[in-house]
Each structure stands twice: as C-alpha cells, then as structure tokens.
mmCIF file of C-alpha atoms in Angstrom:
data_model
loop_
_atom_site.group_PDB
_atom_site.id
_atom_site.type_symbol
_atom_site.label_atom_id
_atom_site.label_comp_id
_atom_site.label_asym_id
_atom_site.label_seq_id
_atom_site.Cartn_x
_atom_site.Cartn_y
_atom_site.Cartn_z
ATOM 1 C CA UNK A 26 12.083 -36.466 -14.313
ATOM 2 C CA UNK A 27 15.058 -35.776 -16.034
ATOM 3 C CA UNK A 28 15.805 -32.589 -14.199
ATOM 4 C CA UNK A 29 15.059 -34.050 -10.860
ATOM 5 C CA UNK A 30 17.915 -36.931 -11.336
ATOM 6 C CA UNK A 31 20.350 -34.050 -12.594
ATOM 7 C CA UNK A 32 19.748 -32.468 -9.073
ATOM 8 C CA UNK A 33 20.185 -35.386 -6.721
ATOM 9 C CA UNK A 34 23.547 -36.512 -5.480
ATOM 10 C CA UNK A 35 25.410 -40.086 -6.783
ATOM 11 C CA UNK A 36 24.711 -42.730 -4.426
ATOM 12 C CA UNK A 37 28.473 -43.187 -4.054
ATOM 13 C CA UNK A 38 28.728 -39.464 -2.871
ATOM 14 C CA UNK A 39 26.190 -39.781 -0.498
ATOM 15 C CA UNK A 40 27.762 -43.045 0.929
ATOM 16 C CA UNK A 41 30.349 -41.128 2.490
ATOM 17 C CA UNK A 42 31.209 -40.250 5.780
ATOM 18 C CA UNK A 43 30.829 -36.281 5.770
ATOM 19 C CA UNK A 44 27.575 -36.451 3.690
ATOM 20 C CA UNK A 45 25.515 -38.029 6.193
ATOM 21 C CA UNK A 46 23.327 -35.862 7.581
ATOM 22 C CA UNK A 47 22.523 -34.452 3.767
ATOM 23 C CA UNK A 48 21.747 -38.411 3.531
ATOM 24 C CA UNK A 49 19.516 -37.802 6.382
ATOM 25 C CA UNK A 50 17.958 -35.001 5.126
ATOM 26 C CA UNK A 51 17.230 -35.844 1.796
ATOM 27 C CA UNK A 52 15.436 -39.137 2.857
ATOM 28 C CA UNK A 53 13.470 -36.707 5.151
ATOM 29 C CA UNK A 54 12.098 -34.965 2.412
ATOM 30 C CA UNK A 55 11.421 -37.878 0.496
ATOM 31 C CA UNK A 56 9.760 -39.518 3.731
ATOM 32 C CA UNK A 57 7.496 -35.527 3.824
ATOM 33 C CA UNK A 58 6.182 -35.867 0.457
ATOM 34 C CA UNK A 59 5.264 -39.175 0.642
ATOM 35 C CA UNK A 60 3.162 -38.812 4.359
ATOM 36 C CA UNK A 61 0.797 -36.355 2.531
ATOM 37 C CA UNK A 62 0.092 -37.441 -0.536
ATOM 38 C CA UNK A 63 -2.423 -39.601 0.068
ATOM 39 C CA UNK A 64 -4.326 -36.319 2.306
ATOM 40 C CA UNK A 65 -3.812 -33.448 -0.311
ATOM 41 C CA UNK A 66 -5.677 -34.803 -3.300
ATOM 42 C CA UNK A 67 -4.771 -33.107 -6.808
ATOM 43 C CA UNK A 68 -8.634 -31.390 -6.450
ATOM 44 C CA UNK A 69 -7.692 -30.070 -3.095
ATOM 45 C CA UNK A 70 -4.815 -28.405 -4.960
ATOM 46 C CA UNK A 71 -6.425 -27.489 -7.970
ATOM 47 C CA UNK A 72 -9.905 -26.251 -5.493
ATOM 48 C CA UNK A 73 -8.986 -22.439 -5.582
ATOM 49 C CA UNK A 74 -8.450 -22.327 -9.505
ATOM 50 C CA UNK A 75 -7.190 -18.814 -10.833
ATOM 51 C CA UNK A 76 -9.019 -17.287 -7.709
ATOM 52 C CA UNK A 77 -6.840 -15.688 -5.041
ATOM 53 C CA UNK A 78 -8.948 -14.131 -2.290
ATOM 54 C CA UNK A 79 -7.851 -10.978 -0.454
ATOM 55 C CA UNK A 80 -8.912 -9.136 2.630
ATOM 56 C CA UNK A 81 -7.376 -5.901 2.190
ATOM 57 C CA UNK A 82 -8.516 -2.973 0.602
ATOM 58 C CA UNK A 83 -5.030 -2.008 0.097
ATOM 59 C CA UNK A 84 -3.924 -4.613 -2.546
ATOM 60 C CA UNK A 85 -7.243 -3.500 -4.273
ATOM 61 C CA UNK A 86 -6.759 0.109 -4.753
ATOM 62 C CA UNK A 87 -3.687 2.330 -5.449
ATOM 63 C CA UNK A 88 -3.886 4.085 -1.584
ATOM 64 C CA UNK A 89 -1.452 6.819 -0.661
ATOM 65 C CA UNK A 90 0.852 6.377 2.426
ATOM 66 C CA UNK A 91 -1.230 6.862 5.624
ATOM 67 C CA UNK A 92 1.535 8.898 7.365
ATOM 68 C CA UNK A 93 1.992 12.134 5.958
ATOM 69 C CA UNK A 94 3.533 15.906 7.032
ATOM 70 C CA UNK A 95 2.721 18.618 5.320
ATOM 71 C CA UNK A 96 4.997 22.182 5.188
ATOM 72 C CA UNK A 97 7.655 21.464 7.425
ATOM 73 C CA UNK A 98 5.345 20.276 10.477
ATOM 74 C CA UNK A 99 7.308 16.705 10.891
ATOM 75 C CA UNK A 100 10.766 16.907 8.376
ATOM 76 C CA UNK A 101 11.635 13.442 8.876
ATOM 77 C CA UNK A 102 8.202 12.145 7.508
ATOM 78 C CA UNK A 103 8.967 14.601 4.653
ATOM 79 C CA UNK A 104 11.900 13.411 3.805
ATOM 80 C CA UNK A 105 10.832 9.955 2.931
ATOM 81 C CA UNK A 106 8.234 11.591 0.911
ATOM 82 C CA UNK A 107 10.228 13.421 -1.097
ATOM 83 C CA UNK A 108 12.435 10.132 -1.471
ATOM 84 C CA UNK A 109 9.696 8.374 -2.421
ATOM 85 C CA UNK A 110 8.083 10.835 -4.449
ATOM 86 C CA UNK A 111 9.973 11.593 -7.615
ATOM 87 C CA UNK A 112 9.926 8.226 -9.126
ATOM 88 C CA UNK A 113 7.030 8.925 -11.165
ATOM 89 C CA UNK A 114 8.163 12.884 -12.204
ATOM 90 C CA UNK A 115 11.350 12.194 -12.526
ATOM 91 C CA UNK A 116 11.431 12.959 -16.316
ATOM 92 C CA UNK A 117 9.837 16.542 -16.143
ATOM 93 C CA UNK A 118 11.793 17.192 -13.141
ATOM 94 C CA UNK A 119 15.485 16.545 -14.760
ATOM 95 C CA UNK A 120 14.639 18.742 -17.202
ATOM 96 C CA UNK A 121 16.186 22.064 -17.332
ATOM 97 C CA UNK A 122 14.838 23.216 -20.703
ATOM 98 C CA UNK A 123 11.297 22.386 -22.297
ATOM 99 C CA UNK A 124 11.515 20.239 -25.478
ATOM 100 C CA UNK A 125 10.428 22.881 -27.219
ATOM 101 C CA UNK A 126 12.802 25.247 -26.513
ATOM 102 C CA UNK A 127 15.496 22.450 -27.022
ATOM 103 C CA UNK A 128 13.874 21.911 -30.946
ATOM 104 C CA UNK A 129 13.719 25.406 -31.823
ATOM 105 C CA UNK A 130 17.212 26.201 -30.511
ATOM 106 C CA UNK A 131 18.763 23.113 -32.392
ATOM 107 C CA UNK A 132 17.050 24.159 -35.455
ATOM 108 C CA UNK A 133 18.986 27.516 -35.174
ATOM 109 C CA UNK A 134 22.235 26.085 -34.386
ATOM 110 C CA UNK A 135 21.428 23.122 -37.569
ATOM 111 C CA UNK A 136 21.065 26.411 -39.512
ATOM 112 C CA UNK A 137 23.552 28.416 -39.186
ATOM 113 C CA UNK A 138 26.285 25.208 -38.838
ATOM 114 C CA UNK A 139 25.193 24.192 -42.437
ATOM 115 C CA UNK A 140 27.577 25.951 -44.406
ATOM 116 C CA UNK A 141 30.169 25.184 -43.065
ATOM 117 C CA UNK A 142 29.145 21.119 -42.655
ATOM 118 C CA UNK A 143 30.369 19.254 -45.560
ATOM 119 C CA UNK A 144 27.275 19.112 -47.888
ATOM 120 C CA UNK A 145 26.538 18.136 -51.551
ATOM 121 C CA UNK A 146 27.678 21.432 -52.904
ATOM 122 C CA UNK A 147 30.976 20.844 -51.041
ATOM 123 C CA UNK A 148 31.462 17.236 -52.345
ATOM 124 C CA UNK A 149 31.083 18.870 -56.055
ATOM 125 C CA UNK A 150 33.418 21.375 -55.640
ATOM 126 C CA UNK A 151 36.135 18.574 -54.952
ATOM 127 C CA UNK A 152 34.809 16.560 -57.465
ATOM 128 C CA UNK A 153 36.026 20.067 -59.765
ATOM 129 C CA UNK B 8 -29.895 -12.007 -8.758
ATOM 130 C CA UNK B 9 -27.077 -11.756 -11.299
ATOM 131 C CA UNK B 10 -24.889 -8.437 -11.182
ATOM 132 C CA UNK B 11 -22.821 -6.678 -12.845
ATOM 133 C CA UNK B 12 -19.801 -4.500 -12.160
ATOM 134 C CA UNK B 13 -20.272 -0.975 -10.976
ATOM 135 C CA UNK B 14 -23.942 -1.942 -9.592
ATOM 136 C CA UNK B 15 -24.873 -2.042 -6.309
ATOM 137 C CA UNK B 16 -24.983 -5.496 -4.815
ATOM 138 C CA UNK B 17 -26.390 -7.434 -1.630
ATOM 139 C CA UNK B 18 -25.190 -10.360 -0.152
ATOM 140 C CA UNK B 19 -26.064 -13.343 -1.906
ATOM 141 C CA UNK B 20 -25.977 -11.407 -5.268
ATOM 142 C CA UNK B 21 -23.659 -13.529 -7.823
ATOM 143 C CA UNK B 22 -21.283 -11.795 -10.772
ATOM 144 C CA UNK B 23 -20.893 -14.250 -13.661
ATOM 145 C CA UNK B 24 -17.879 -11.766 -15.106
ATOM 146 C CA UNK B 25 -15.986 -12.469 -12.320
ATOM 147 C CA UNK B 26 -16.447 -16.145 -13.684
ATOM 148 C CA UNK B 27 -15.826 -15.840 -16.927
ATOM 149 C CA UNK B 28 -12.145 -13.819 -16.663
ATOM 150 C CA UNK B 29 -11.799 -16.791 -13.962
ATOM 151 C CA UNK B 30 -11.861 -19.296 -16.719
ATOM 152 C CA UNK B 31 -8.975 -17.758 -19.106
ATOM 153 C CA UNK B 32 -6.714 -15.981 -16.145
ATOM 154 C CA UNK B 33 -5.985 -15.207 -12.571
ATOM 155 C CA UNK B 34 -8.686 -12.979 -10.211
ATOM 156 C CA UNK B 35 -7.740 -11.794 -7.458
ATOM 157 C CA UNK B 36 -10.841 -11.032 -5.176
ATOM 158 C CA UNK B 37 -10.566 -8.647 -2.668
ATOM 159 C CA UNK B 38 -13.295 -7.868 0.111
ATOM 160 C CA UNK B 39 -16.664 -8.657 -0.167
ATOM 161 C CA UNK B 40 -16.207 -12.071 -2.619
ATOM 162 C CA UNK B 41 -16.271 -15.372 -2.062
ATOM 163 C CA UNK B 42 -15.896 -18.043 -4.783
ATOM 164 C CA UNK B 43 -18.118 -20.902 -4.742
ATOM 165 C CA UNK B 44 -18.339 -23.975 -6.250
ATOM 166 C CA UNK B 45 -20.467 -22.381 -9.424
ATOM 167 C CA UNK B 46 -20.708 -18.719 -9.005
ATOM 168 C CA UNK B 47 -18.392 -15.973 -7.231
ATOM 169 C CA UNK B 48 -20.821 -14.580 -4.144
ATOM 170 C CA UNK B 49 -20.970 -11.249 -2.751
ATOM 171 C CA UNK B 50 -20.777 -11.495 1.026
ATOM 172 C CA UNK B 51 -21.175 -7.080 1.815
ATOM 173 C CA UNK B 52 -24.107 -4.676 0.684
ATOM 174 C CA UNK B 53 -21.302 -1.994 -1.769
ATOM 175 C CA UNK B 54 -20.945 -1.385 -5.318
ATOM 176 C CA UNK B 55 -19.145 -4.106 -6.892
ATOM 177 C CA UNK B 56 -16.262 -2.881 -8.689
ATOM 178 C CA UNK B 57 -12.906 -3.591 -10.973
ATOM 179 C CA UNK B 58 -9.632 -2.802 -11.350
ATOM 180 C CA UNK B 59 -7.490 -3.894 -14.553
ATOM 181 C CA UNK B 60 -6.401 -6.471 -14.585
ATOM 182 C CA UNK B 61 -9.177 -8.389 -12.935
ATOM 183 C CA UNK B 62 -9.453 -7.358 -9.322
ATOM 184 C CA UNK B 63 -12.541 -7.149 -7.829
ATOM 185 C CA UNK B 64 -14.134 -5.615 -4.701
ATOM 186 C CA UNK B 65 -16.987 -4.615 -2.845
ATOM 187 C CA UNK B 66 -16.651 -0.903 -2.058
ATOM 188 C CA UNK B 67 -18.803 -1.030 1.080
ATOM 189 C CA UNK B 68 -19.316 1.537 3.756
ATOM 190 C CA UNK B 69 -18.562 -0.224 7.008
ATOM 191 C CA UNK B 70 -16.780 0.951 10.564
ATOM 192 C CA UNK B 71 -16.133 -2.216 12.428
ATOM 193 C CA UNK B 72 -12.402 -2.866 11.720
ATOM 194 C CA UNK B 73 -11.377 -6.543 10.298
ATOM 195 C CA UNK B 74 -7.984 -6.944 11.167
ATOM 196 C CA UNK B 75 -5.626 -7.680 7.524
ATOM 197 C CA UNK B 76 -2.238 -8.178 6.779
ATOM 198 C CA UNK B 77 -0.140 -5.744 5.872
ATOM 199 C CA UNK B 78 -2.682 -2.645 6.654
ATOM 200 C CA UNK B 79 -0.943 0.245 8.690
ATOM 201 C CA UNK B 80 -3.473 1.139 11.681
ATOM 202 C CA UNK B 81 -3.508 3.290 14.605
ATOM 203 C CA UNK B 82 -3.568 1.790 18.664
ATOM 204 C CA UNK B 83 -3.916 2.394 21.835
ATOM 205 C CA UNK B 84 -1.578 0.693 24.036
ATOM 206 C CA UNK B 85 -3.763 -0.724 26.662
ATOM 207 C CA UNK B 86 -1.470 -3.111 28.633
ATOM 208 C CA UNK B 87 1.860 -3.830 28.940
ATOM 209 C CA UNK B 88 2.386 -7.999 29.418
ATOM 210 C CA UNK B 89 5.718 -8.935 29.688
ATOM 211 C CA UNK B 90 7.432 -9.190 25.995
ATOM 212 C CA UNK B 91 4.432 -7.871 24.884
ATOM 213 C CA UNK B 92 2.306 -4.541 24.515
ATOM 214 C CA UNK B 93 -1.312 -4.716 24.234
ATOM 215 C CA UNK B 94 -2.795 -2.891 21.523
ATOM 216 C CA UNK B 95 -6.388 -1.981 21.324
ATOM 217 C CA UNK B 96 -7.043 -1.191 17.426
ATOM 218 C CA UNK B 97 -11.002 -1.426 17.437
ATOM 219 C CA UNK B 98 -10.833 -5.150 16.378
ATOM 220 C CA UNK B 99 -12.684 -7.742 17.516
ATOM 221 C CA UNK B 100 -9.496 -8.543 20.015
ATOM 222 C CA UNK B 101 -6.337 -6.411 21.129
ATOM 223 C CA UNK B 102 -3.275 -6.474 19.025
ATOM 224 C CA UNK B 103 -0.119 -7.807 19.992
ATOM 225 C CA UNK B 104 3.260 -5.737 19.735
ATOM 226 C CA UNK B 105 6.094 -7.329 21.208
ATOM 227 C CA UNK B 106 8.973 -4.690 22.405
ATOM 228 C CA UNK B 107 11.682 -6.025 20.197
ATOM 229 C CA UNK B 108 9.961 -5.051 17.092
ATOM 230 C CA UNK B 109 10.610 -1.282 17.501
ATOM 231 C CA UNK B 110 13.869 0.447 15.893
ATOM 232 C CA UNK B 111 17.078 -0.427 17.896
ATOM 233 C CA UNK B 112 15.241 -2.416 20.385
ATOM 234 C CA UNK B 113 17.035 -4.653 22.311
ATOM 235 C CA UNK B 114 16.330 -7.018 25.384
ATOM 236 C CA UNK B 115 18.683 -4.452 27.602
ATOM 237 C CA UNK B 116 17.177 -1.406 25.615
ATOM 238 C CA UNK B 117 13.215 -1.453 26.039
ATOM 239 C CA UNK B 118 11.245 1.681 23.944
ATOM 240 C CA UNK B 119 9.824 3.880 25.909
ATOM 241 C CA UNK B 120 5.821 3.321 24.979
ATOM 242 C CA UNK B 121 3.534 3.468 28.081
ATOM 243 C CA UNK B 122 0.106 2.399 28.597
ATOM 244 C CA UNK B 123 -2.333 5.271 27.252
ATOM 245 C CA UNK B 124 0.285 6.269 23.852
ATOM 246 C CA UNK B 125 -0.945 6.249 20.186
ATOM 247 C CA UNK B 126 1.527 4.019 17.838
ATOM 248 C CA UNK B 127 1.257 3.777 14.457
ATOM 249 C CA UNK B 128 2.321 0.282 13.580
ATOM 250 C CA UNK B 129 1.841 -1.959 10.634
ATOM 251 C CA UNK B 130 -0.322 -5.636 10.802
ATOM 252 C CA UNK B 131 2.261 -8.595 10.338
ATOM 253 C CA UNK B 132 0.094 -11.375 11.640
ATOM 254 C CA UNK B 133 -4.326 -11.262 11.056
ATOM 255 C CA UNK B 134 -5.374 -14.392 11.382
ATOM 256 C CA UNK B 135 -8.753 -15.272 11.738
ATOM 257 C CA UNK B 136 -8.919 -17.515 14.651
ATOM 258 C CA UNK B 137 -5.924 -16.052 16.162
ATOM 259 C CA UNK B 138 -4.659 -12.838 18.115
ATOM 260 C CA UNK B 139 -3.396 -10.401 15.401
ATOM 261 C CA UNK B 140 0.270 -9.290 15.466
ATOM 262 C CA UNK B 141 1.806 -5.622 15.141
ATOM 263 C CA UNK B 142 5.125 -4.760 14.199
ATOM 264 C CA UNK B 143 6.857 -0.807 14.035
ATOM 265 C CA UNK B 144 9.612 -1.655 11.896
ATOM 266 C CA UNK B 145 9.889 -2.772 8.105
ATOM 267 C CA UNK B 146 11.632 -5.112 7.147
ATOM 268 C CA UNK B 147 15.223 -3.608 6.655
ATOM 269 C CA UNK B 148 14.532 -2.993 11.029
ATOM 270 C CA UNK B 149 13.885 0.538 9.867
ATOM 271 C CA UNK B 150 11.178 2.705 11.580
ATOM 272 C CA UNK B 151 10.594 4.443 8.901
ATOM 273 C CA UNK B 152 7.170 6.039 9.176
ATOM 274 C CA UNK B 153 6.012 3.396 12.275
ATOM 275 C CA UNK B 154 5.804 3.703 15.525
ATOM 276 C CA UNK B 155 4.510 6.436 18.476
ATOM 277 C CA UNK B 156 2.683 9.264 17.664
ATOM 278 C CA UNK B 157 3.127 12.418 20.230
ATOM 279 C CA UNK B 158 1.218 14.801 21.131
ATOM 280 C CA UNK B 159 -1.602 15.215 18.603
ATOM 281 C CA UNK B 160 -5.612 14.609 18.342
ATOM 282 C CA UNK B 161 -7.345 11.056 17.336
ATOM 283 C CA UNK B 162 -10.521 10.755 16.097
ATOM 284 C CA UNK B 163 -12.539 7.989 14.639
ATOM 285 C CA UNK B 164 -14.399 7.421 11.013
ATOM 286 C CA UNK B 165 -15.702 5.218 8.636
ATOM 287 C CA UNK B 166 -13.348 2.621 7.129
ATOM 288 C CA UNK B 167 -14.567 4.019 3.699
ATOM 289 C CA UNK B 168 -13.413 7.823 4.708
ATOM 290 C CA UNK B 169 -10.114 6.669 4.831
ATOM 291 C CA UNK B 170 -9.481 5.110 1.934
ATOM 292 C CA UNK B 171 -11.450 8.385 0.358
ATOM 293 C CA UNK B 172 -8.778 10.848 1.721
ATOM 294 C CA UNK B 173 -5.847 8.373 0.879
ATOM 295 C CA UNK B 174 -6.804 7.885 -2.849
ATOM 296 C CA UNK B 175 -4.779 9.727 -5.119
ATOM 297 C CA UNK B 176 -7.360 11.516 -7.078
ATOM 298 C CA UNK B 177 -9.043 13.171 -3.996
ATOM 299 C CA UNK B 178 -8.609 16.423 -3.809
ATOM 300 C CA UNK B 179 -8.742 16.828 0.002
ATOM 301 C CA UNK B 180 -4.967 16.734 0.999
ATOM 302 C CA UNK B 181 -4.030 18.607 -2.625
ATOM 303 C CA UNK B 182 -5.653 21.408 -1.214
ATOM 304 C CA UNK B 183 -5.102 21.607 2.531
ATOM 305 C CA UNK B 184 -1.133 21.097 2.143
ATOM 306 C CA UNK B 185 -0.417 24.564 1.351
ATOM 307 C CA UNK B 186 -2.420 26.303 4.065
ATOM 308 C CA UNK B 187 -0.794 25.593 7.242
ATOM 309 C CA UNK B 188 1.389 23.136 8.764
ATOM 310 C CA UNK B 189 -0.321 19.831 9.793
ATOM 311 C CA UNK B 190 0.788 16.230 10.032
ATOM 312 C CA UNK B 191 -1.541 13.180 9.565
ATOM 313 C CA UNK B 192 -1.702 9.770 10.175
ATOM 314 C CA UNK B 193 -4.639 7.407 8.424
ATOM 315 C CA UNK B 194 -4.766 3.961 9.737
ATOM 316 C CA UNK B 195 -7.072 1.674 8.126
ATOM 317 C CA UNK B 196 -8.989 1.056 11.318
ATOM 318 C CA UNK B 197 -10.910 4.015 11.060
ATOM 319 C CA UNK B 198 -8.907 6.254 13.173
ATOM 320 C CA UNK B 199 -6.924 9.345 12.148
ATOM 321 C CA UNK B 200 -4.339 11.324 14.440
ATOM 322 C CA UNK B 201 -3.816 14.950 13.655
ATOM 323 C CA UNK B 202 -1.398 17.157 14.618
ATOM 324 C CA UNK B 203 -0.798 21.224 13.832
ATOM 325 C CA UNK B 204 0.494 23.913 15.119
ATOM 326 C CA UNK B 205 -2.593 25.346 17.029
ATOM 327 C CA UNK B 206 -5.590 23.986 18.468
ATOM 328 C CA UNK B 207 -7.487 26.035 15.965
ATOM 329 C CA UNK B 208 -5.418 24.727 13.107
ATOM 330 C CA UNK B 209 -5.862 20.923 14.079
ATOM 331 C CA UNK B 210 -9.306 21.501 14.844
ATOM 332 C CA UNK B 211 -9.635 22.575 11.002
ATOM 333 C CA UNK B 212 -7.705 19.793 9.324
ATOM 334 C CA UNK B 213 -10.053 17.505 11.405
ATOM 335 C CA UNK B 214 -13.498 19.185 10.421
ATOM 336 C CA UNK B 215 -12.353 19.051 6.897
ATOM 337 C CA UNK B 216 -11.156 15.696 6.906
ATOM 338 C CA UNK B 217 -14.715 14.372 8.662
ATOM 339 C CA UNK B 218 -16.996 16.710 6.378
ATOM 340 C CA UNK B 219 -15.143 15.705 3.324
ATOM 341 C CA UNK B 220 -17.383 11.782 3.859
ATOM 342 C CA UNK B 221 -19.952 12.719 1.729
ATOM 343 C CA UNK B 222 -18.906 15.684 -0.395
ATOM 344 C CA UNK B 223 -17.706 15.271 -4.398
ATOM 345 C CA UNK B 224 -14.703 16.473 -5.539
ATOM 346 C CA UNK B 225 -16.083 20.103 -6.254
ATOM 347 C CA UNK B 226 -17.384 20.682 -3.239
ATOM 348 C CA UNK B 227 -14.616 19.552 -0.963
ATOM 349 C CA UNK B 228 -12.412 22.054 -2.600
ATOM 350 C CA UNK B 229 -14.607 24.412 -1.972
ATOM 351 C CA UNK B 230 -14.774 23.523 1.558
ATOM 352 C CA UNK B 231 -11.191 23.740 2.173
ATOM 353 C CA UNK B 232 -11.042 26.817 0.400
ATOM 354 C CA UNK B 233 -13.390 27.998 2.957
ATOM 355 C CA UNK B 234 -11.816 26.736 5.649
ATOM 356 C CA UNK B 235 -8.465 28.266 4.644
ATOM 357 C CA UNK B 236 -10.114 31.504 4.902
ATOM 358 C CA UNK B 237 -12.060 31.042 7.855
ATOM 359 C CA UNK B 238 -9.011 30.510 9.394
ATOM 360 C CA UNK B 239 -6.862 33.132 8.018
ATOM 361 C CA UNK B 240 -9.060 35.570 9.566
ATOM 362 C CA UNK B 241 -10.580 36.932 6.112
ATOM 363 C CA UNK B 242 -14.061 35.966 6.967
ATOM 364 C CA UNK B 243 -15.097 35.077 10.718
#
C-alpha cells in the first residue's frame, strides 16, 4: 500500500488546470478495477494454477528453422543462416590454435624465459 | 488408467507426474493435455513425453492441421478480397493475410502475390472461434525468411514428419546438404515446398524427405547415401 501512495500524484497537483485529463484518467482506472471485481473472483484467477497450456509443438521441442537453402541454391536464405548459426560454435570457431598446441608451446616459451626471469637463485645472488 | 511419461497413452488416460511437479512449480502443457479439476487428461492417442524443465506433450501422429500461434506454414492464396488475401493452409478455415503485412508494403505499393502462389508466412492470430491471421514480416517489418515461394514443388505429409526432419538430431538434412543444391521450406501444416536445380534433383530431396517417415536414424543415412549415388550416376 505503501508503494501504491508513493506512485499517485498530490491531490493539489492534480487540482490543476493542465493535469486534468491525467485526473480523468486516473479516476478511469480506478472506476475499471472496481466494475470487475465483483465478476473475476480470486478462484477464477487462481483456476489455472502453475499450468500454462500450449498448442504448439514448437514451444515444446527445440525445432530447426523451416526455411532452409542448402549449397548456394537461395544465398539470401543462407545468409541468415550463417548469421544465425555461429552463436552456439562460436568458441571453437575463434580459435586459431587448439588448446593444446597453445599449452605445449607456452610451456616451451615458460622454459626457456626462466633464466633469465628473476627467480630465487637471482634474489640470493643480490642478497650476496 | 494412470500413465506415465514415455508410455503410450489414449484419451482419457490421466498422468499424476504432471500433477505432482504442478504442485511445487510451473508446467507448461503443450498438445494433447488438458488440466482438470483433479488430474491432468490426455485428449490425443501419442506417447506422452517431457522436456526439462516440466513440459509436457503428446507426440501424436496426426495430418489435419490445427491452426497455432506463432507456427510458420505454407498457403495457397485462394482469393484476393479487398485488403485481404485468402489463404488456404489445410485448416479447418482459410487464413487471412492482409497486403500491408508484406516487406515495404504500402497502400500505393501492393505486393505482387496472385491467386494460385505458394507464401510462406508466419500465424499471428489462431483463435479458436475465429478466422486465423497470417503475417510475412517479423516484427522489425523485415521479410526475413517469409513470404512467396517461386517456382518449386509442394507436397503434403504428416504433421509428425515435419517436426522429424526439423529436429536437430535427425540426420536427414545433415546428410543431403552436401550433395546437390536444394532449398526447402517446412511449414507446420504438413506441407513442404522443394526446390533444386533439376527435376531429377527435386524429385530426390522429395522421395527422401517422404521415405525418411518411418525410417531410424541408421537407415535414413543410408538412404540418402543411396540416393546420392543413384543420382550421381554411380549406380542406375
């Protein structure tokens, strides 16, 4: 209840001349509410519970586009599948070298950079 | 009698699972349910199954087309009435399409569609009790992959062979896309357009596509391979 007042203009405001047909308007709704609530009952509201009935098959299974060109036959229907298309690929498909080759190469490069990175045997010879 | 998911069901049959996730979350029940006061009732003859999270179906083979929003589907423009084209999409009733809802339609600027063409078009409007409502434009006013199909071959299924060919998993498309050059259209009214290159070409993709119905996985691979061939002139 608290939040509805919040939302609802001052009286005062509403008084005025410009803000009349908001007046209007807001009584209207008021006025809507009220016409129906003695029809829709909270049951009637509540009847359909956590059930939501549909009649398509399409909400129900994971269905491929219906319109679809294969090997240049139709290149503007291509084109939107390839648009649509690499959302789900897109990691393998940015990827110009494996992960594997990327590990095995950065354990070459860690290799042959370590003595020259400062290590412990560094930090002792300072220490000297 | 009580069922349970994955079995086959009649009408009448009633799945106390459905009832039970109903109780601690939302269901969404998709053809083939009804919920009653006490039980949730099958209404088709199918295999009752589930998708996570808790959607439920009646996978039911069936050819008479129940119009449903949202569902892309092939017509026949049948009749051209003022604002309106129309549609015959093997409903219970023709379709409506008005002329405006094409890409860059205008009142000055009518499409060119003329009694007799094929349109693919997507359902805005399938109402019971009224007439259902077409549309070959998205919602951006783009055509995108909507509206009349040229030239081409249409032939009629099963509501179920459809949604077979259009399912991810089947391999039926997988293996015909990198034989020859062929365009499709599915609607979900039970009709299919082709279009390829030759006659003997489309006549392939549509013998394939219509003898894939009853075939698993395997054996519509092998089909296409065989088809491939067939038509590459290996074997005759």
């Amino acid at each position: 209840m608290a939040a509805m007042k919040k939302l609802t203009l001052p009286k005062s405001v509403l008084d005025m001349k410009f803000m009349k047909k908001t007046k209007e308007r807001i009584e209207n709704s008021k006025d809507h509410d009220n016409l129906y609530s003695g029809v829709i009952t909270n049951d009637m509201k509540q009847a359909s519970g956590n059930y939501i009935a549909e009649s398509s098959f399409i909400y129900c299974t994971d269905l491929l586009e219906g319109r679809l060109s294969f090997k240049g036959m139709n290149p503007e229907i291509e084109r939107l599948m390839e648009q649509e298309k690499p959302k789900g690929k897109e990691g393998d498909m940015q990827k110009d070298v494996s992960d594997e080759v990327l590990a095995k190469t950065m354990e070459k490069f860690n290799k042959r950079k370590r003595p020259f990175s400062p290590s412990k045997y560094n930090y002792i010879k300072k220490r000297k | 009698m009580k069922v349970k998911i994955g079995d086959v069901v009649l009408p009448g049959d009633y799945c106390d699972e459905i009832t039970a996730d109903g109780v601690k979350s939302k269901v969404v029940l998709g053809p083939g349910l009804r919920k009653e006061v006490d039980h949730v009732y099958i209404m088709k003859a199918g295999v009752l199954r589930k998708r996570n999270p808790n959607t439920f179906w009646v996978d039911s083979y069936q050819k008479r087309y129940v119009p449903s929003r949202s569902e892309n589907v092939i017509g026949i423009v049948v009749q051209k009435a003022g604002d309106l084209y129309r549609v015959d999409i093997g409903g219970s009733c023709t379709a409506a399409l008005s002329y405006l809802s094409f890409e860059g339609a205008t009142k000055k600027n009518r499409p060119e569609v003329q009694i007799g063409d094929v349109i693919y078009a997507k359902m805005l409007v399938a109402s019971k009790d009224m007439e259902p409502e077409l549309v070959c434009v998205d919602s951006h006013g783009k055509k995108g992959r909507l509206g009349v199909l040229n030239d081409g071959f249409v032939f009629k299924c099963s509501l179920n062979l459809i949604r077979k060919i259009l399912n991810p998993i089947c391999p039926l498309l997988e293996s015909l896309k990198n034989e020859w050059p062929f365009e499709l259209a599915a609607g979900m009214n039970g009709r299919i357009w082709i279009k390829a290159n030759t006659m003997r070409e489309t006549i392939a993709v549509g013998y394939a596509i219509l003898g894939a119905e009853y075939l698993s996985d395997d054996e519509i691979k092998t089909m296409c391979t065989n088809i491939a061939s067939i038509l590459a002139g290996h074997v005759s």
